[in-house]
Short mmCIF file of C-alpha atoms in Angstrom, two decimals:
data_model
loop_
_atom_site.label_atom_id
_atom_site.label_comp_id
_atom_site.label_asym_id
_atom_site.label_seq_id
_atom_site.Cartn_x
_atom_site.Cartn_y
_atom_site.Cartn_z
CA UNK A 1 -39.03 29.21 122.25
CA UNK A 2 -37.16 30.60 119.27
CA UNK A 3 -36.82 28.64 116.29
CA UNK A 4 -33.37 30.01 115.24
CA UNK A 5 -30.65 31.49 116.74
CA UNK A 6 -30.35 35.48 116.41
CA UNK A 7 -26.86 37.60 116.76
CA UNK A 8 -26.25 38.77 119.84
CA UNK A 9 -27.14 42.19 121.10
CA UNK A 10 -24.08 44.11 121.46
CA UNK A 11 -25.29 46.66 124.01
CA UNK A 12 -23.54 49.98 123.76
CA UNK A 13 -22.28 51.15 126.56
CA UNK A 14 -22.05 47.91 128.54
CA UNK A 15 -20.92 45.48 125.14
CA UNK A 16 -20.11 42.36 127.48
CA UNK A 17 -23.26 42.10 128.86
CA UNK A 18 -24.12 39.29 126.98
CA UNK A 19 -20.99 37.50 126.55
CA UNK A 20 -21.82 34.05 127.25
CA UNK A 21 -18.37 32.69 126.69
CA UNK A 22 -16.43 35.03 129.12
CA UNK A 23 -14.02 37.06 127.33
CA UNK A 24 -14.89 39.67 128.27
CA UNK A 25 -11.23 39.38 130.24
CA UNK A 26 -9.42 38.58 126.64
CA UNK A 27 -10.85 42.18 125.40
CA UNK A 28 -9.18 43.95 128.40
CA UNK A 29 -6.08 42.19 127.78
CA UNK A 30 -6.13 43.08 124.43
CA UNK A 31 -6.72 46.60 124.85
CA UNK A 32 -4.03 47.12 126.97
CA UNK A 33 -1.33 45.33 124.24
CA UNK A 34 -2.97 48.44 121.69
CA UNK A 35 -2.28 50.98 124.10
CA UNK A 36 1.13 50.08 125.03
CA UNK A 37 1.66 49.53 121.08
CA UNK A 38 4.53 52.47 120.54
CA UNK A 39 5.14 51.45 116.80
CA UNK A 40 2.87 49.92 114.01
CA UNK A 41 1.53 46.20 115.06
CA UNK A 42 -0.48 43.79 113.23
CA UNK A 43 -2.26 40.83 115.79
CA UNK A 44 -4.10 38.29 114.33
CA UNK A 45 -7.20 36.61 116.69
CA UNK A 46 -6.74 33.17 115.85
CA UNK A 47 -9.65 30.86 116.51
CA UNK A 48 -11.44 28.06 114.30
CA UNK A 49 -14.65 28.97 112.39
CA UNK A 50 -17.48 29.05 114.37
CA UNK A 51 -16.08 29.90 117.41
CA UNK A 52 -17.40 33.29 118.13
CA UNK A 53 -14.64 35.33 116.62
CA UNK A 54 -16.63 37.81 115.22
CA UNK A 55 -19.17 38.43 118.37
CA UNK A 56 -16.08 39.01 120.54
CA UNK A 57 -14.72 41.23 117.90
CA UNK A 58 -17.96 43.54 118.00
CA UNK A 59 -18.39 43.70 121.47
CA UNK A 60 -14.43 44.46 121.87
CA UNK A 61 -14.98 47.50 119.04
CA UNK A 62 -17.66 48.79 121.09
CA UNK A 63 -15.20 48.56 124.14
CA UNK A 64 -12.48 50.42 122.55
CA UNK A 65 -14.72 53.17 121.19
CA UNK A 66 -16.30 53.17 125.15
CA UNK A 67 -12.53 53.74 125.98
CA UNK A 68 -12.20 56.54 123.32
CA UNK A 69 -9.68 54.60 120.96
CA UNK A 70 -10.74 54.91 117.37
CA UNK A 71 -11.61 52.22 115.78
CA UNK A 72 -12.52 51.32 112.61
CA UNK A 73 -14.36 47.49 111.72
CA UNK A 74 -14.13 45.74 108.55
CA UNK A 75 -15.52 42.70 107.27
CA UNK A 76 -13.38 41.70 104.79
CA UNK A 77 -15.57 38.83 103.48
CA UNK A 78 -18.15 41.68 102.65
CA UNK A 79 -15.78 42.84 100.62
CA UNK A 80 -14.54 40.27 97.80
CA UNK A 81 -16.11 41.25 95.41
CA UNK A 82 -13.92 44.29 94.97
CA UNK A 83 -10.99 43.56 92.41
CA UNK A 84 -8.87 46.28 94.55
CA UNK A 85 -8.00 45.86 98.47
CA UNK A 86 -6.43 49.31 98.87
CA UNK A 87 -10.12 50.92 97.45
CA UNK A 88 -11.74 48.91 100.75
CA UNK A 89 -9.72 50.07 103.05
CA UNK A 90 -9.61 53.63 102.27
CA UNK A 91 -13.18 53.26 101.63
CA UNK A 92 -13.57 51.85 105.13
CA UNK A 93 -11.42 54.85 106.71
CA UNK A 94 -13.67 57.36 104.54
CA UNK A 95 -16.67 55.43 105.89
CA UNK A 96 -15.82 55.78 109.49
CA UNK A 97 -14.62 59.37 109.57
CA UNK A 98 -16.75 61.10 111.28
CA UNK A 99 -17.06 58.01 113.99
CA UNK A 100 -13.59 58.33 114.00
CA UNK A 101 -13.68 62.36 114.67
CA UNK A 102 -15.49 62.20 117.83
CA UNK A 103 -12.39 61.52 119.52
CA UNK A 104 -10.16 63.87 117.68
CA UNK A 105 -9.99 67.07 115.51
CA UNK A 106 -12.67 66.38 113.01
CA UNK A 107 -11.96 68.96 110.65
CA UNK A 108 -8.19 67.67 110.05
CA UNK A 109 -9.01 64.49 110.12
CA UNK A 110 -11.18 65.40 107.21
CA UNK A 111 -8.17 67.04 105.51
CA UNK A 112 -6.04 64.31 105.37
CA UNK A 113 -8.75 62.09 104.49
CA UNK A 114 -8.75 64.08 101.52
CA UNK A 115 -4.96 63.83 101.37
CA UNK A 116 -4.86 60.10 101.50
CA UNK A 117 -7.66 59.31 98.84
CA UNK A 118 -5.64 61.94 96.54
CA UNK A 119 -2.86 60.27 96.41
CA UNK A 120 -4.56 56.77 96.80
CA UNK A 121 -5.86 57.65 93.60
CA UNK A 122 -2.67 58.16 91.71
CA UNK A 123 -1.09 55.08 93.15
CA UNK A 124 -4.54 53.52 91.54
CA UNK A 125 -3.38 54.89 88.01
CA UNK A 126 -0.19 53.87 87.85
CA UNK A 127 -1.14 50.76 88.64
CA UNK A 128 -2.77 50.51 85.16
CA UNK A 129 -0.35 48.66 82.79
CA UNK A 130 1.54 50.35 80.58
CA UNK A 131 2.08 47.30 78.59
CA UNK A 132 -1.30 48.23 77.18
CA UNK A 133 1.18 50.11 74.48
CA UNK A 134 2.47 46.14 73.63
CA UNK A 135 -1.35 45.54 72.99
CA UNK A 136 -1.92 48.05 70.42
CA UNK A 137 1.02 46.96 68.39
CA UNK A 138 -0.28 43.35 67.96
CA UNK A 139 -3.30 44.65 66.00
CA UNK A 140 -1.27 46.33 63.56
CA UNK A 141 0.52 43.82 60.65
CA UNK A 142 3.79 43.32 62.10
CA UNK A 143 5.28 42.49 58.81
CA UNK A 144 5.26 46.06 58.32
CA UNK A 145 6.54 47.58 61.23
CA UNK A 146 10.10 48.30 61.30
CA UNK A 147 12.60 46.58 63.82
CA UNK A 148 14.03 50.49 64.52
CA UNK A 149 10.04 51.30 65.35
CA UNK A 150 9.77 48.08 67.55
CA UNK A 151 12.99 49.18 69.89
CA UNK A 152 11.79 52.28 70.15
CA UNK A 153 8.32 51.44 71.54
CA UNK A 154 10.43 49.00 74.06
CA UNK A 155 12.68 52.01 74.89
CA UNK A 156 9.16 54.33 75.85
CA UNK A 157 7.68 51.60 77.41
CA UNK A 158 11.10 50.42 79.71
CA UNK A 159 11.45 54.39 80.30
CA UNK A 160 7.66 55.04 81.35
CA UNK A 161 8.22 51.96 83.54
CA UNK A 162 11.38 53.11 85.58
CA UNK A 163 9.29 56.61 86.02
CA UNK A 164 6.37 54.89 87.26
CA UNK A 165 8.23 53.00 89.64
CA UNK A 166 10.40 56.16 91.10
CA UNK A 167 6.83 57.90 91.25
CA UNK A 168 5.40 54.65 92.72
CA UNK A 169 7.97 55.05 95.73
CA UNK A 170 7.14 58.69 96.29
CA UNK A 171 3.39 58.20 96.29
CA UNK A 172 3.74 55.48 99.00
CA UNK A 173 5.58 57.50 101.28
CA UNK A 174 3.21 60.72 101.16
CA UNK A 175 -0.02 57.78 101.28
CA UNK A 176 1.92 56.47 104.90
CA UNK A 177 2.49 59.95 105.80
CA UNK A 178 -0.55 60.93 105.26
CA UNK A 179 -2.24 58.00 106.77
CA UNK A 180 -0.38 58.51 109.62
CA UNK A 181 -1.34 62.19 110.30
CA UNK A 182 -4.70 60.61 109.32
CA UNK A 183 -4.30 58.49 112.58
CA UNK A 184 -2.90 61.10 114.70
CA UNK A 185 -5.88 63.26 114.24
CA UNK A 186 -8.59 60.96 115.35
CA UNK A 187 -7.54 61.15 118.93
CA UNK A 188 -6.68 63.68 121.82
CA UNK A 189 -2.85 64.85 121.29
CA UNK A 190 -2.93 65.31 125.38
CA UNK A 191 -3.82 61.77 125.67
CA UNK A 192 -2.89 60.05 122.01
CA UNK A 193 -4.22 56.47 121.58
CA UNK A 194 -3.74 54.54 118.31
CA UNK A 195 -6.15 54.13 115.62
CA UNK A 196 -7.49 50.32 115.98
CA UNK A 197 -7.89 49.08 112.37
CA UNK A 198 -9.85 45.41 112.86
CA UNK A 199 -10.01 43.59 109.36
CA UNK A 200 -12.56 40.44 110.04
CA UNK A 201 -13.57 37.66 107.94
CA UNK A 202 -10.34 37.41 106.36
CA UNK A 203 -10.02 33.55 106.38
CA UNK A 204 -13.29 33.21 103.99
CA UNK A 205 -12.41 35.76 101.29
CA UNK A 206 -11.14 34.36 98.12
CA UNK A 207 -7.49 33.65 98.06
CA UNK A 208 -5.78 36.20 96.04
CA UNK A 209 -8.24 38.61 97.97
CA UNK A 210 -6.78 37.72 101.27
CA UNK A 211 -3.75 37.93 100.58
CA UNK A 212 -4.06 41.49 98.94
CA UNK A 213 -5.77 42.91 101.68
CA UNK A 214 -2.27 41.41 103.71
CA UNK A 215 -0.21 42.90 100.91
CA UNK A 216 -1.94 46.74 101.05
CA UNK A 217 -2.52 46.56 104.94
CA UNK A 218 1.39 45.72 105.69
CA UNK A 219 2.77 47.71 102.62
CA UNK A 220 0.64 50.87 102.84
CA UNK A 221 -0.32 51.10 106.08
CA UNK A 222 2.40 50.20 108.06
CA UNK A 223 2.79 53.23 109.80
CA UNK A 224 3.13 54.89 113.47
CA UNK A 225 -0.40 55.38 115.41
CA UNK A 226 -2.50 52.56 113.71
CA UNK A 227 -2.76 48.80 114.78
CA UNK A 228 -4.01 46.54 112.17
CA UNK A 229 -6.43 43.37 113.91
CA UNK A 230 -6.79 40.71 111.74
CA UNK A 231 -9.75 37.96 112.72
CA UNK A 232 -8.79 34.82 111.33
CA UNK A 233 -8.96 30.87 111.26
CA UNK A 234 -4.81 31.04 111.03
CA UNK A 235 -5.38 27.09 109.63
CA UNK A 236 -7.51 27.71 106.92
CA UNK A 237 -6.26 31.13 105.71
CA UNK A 238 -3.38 29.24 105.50
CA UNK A 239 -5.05 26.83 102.90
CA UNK A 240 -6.30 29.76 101.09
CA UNK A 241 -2.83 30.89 101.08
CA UNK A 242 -1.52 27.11 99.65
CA UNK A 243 -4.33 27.34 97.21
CA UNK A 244 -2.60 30.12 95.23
CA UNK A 245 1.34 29.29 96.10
CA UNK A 246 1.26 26.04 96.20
CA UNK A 247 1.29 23.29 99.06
CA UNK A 248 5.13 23.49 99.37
CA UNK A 249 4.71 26.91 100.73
CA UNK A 250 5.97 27.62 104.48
CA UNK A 251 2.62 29.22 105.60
CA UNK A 252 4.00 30.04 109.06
CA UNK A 253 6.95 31.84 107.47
CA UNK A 254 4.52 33.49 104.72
CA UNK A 255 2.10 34.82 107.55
CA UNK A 256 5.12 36.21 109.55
CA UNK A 257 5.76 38.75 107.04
CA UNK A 258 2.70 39.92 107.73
CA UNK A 259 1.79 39.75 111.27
CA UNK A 260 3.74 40.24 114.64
CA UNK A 261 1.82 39.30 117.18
CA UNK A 262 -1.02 35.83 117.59
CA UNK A 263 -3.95 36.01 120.18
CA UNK A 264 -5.61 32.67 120.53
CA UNK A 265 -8.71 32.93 121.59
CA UNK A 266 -9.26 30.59 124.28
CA UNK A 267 -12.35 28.22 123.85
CA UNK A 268 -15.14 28.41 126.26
CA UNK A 269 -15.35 26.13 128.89
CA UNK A 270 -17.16 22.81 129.05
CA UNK A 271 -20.92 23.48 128.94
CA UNK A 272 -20.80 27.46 128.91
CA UNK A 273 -22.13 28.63 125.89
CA UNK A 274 -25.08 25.68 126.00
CA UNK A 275 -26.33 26.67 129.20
CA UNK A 276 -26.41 30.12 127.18
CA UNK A 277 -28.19 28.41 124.36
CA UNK A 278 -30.66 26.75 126.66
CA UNK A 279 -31.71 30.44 128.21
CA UNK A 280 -31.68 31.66 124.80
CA UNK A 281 -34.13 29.02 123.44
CA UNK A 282 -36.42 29.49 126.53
CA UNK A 283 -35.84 25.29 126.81
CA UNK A 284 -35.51 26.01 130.83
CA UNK A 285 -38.85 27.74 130.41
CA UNK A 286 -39.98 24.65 128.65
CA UNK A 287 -38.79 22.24 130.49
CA UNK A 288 -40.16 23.60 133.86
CA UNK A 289 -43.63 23.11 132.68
CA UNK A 290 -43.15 19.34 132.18
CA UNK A 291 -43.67 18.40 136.43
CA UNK A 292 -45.35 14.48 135.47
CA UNK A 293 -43.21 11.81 136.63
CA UNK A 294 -40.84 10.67 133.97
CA UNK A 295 -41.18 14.00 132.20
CA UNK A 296 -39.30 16.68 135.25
CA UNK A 297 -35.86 15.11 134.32
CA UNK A 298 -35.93 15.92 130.81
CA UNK A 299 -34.54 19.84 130.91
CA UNK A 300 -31.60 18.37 132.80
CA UNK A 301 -31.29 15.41 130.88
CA UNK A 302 -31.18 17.64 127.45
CA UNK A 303 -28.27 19.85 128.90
CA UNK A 304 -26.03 17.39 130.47
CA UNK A 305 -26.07 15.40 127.39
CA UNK A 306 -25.17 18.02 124.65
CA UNK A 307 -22.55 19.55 127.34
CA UNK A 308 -21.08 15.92 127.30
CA UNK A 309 -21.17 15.53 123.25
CA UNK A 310 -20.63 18.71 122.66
CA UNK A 311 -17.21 18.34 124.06
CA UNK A 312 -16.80 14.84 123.61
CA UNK A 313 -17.45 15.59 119.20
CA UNK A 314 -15.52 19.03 119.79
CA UNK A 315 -18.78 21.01 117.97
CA UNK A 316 -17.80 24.74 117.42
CA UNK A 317 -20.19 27.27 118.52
CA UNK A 318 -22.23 27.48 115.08
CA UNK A 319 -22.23 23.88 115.53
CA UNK A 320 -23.78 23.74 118.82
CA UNK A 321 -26.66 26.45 117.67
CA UNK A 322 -27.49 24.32 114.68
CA UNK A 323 -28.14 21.45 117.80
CA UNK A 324 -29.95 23.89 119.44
CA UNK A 325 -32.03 24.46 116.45
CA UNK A 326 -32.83 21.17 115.79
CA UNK A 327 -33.91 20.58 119.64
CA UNK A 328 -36.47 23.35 119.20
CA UNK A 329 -37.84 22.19 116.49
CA UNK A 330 -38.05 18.58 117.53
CA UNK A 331 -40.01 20.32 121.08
CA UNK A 332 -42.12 22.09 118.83
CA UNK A 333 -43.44 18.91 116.93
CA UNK A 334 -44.30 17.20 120.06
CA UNK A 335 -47.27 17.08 122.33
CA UNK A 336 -46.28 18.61 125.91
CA UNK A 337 -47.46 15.78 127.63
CA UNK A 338 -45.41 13.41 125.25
CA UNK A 339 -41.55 11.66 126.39
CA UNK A 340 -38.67 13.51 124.44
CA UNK A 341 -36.21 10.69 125.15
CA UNK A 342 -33.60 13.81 125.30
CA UNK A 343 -30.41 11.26 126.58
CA UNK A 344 -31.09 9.72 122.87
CA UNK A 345 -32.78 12.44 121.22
CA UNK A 346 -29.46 14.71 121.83
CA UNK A 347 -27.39 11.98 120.69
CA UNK A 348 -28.92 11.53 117.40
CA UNK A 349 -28.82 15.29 116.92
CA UNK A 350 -25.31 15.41 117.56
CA UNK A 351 -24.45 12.16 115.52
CA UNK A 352 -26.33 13.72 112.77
CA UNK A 353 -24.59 17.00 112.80
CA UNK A 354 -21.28 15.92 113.61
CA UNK A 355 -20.93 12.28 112.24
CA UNK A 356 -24.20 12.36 109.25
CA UNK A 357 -22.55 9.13 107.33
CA UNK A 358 -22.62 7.30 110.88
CA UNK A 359 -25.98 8.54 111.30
CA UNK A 360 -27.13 7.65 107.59
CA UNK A 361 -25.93 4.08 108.05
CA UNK A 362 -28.01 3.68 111.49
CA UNK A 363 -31.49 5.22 110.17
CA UNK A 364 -30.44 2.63 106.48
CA UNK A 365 -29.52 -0.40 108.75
CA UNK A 366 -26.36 -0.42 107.22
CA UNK A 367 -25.10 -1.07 111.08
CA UNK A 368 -26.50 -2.49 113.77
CA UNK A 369 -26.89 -1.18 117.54
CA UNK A 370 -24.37 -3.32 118.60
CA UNK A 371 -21.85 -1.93 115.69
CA UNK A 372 -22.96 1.52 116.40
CA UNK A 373 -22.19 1.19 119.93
CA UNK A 374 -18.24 0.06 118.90
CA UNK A 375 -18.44 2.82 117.06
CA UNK A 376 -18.92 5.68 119.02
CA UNK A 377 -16.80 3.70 121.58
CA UNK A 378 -13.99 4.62 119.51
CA UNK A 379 -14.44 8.27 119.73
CA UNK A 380 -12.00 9.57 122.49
CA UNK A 381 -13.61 10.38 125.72
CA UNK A 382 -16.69 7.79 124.93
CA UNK A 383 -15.62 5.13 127.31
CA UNK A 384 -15.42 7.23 129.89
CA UNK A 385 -18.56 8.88 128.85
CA UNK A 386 -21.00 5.75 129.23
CA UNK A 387 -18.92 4.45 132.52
CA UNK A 388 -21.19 7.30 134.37
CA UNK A 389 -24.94 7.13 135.05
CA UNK A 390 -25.86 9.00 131.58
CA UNK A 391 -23.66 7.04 129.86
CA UNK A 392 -25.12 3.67 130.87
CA UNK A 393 -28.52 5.13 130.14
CA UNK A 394 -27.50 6.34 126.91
CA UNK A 395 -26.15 2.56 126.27
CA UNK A 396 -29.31 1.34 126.96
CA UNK A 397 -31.45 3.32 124.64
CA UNK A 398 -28.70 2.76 121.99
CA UNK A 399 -28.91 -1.53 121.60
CA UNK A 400 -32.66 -0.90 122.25
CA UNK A 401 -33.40 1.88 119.69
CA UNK A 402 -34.73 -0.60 117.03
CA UNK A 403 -36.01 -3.10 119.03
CA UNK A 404 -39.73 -4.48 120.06
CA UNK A 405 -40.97 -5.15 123.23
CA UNK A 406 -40.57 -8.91 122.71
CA UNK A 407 -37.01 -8.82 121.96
CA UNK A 408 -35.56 -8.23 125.69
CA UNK A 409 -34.36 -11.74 126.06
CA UNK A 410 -32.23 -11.23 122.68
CA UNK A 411 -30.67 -7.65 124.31
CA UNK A 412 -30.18 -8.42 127.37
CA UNK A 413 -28.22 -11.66 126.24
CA UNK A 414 -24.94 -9.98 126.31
CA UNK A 415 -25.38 -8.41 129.38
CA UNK A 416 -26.38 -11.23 131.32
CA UNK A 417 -23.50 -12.71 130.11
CA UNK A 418 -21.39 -10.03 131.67
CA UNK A 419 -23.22 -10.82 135.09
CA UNK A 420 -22.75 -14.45 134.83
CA UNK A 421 -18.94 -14.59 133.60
CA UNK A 422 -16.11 -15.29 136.29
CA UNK A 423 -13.78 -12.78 134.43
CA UNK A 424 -16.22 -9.56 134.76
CA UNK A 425 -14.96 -7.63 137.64
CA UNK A 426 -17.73 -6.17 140.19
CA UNK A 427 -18.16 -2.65 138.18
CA UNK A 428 -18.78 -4.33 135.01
CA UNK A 429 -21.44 -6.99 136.65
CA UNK A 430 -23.02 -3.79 138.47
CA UNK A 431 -23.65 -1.10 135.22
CA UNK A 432 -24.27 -4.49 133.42
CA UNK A 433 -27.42 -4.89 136.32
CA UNK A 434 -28.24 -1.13 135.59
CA UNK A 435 -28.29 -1.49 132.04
CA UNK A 436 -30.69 -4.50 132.65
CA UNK A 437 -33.12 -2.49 134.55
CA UNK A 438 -33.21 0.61 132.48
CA UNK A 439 -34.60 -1.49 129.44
CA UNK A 440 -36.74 -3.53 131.61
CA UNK A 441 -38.27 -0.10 132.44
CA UNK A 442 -38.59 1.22 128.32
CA UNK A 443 -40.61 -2.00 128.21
CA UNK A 444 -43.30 -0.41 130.40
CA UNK A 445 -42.43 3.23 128.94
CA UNK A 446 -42.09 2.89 125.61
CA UNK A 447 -38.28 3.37 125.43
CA UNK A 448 -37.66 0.09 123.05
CA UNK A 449 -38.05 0.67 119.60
CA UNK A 450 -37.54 4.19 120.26
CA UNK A 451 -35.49 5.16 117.30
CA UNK A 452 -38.31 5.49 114.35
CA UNK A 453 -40.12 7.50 117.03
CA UNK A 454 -36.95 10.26 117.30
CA UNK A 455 -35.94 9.86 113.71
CA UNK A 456 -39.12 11.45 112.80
CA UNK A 457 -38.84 14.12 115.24
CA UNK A 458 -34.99 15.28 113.94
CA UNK A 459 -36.29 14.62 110.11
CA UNK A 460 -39.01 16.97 110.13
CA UNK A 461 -36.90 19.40 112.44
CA UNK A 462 -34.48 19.29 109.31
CA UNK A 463 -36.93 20.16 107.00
CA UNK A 464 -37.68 22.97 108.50
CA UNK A 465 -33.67 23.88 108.75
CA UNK A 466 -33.30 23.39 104.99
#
């Protein structure tokens, strides 16, 4: 077993082979909205944090570059610590060139390489303030300087302004053009593809980062033959974006400006990527070694219950790993032969991850079972959850967790009650009977009292994490 999740092995020249989450379909799609792109695009892959943006992202620029489209990858988080977006992204071209020339004419790709940092450069010097001038003047004792000398420095300054601007406007229009050409040169003119631009990591940069690298990607590089990719938690680049404007700002109407096209990346269905994890982790492996009795359940106790919370809690995919984690390490602290309790175990895991004050006030007795059980009841999808077999299980190790041996008659109280009453319909009296015999089977097992037992396990599995 591994102790920690790795990244995934993009493999080059089959990149979906280990996609675990199936999008391998959402690449294709997506690479035939870039080729039938006729004018400059910008598409942003929306999709929360932590749900595998970035692997898809890899294996889908190792797809287009399969399929001969240039493409360039940038991880704008990486990046901001730079106090100038347009530096990155030239830098990033420059970077890439001659991964880029493969599919195109290398040596005037080159050229206009040269042609766009040129003139990247003097849009980079102009962009020095001339009010620098103002600067100067304030050291000097103003008592003595004339008002004719003051308009005059105004008039150089307001003049030097107006020809920086006009030169400004120039400058960008030779930088598109020769972007552009730039773009055109990476690929075969007998069979011309764009140039795929994808900007990642955009939603964790600081604010006024983000939205410079929006500002110089639309502005400067909004040109024929390249389509800009932006990778992005649309939500929280949003709040980034609210951060700096304010929280009256339209973000919708903000981001517009800026992007044409959203792809949301569709989750992964129920149980995919853990069934994933579980190969990954070699649990299966595990798990098939454990043939005793009460032990040859556990494996398939373990998955079906993280599947269940896991959707139930809404975990994202770094979420789930971290589960994962804590699941190895927990196996790792415990003797083979010994019970994992994994219906309970993966509940406490995922209460701790997901829900760590409601976990804090169960291991504090702050709450008690009972309260607990209410609790989680109140998370949607948890009442259906414990009306099936693992969910009445899961009940039963839950009001028993911090109990003794000699405190069945007190537990079982409430259910008996549910047997006995004349307003309990039939499937309440019958999963209050199964309830009943699960704990009257921890007695002989050691299931009562079980939570000190597990606590231990996921406390020591977190000091490890840490």
């Amino acid at each position: 077993m591994i102790l920690k999740s790795r990244d995934i092995e993009i493999i080059e020249d089959d990149p979906y082979r280990n996609d675990a989450l199936s999008r391998k379909e959402s690449g294709e799609a997506l690479t035939e909205f870039v080729l039938s792109a006729n004018d400059s695009v910008v598409v942003c892959i929306d999709a929360p944090w932590g749900q595998g943006k970035t692997t898809f992202l890899r294996m889908w620029e190792q797809h287009l570059k399969n399929n001969d489209i240039p493409t360039i990858y940038f991880n704008a988080w990486e990046s901001d610590f730079s106090d100038d977006a347009l530096v990155c992204l030239i830098g990033e071209i420059s970077a890439s060139i001659t991964e880029l020339s493969k599919t195109g004419d290398e040596s005037k790709a080159r050229e206009y390489l040269k042609k766009t940092k040129d003139i990247g450069i003097a849009l980079l010097k102009r962009s020095v303030p001339v009010a620098a001038k103002i600067a100067t003047a304030g050291v000097l004792d103003l008592d003595k300087v004339t008002e004719q000398a003051l308009a005059g420095l105004a008039e150089s300054i307001a003049k030097e302004q107006l020809e920086k601007y006009e030169n400004s406007k120039k400058s960008i229009k030779s930088f598109r053009e020769a972007i552009s050409q730039l773009a055109s040169s990476t690929t075969d003119p007998d069979n011309p593809k764009p140039l795929v631009f994808i900007i990642d990591e955009l939603d964790r940069c600081r604010p006024n980062f983000a939205i410079e690298i929006l500002e110089k990607a639309k502005h400067f590089f909004n040109v024929d033959n390249i389509v800009f990719v932006l990778g992005a938690d649309k939500k929280q680049l949003g709040s980034s974006i609210k951060a700096v404007y304010g929280e009256g700002l339209n973000v919708n109407g903000y981001l517009r400006r800026f992007m044409d096209f959203d792809y949301v990346l569709p989750p992964p269905d129920k149980g995919l990527f853990v069934k994933a994890l579980f190969k990954k982790y070699s649990f299966n492996e595990y798990f098939s070694k454990k043939n005793a009795r009460n032990l040859q359940y556990e494996g398939e106790q373990s998955l079906k219950m993280f599947s269940e919370l896991f959707e139930l809690y809404g975990l994202t995919l770094r979420e789930q790993e971290h589960c994962c984690s804590l699941l190895s390490l927990s196996i790792r602290t415990t003797p083979e032969n010994y019970k994992l309790f994994p219906v309970f175990l993966c509940f406490l895991i995922v209460l701790k991850v997901k829900s760590p004050d409601l976990y804090k006030e169960l291991i504090t007795d702050e709450i008690s079972v009972f309260e607990l059980l209410e609790r989680f009841k109140t998370q949607p999808g948890a009442s259906d959850l414990l009306l099936t077999n693992y969910g009445t299980a899961l009940e039963a190790y839950i009001v028993t967790c911090k109990s003794q041996s000699h405190s069945y008659d007190e537990i079982s109280k409430k259910y008996q009650e549910v047997i006995g009453s004349g307003s309990s319909n039939e499937e309440e009296k019958r999963r209050a009977k199964n309830i009943l015999e699960i704990i009257r089977d921890f007695d002989w097992n050691g299931g009562i009292g079980s939570l000190g037992y597990l606590l231990k396990k996921i406390e020591i599995a977190s000091r490890f994490e840490a």
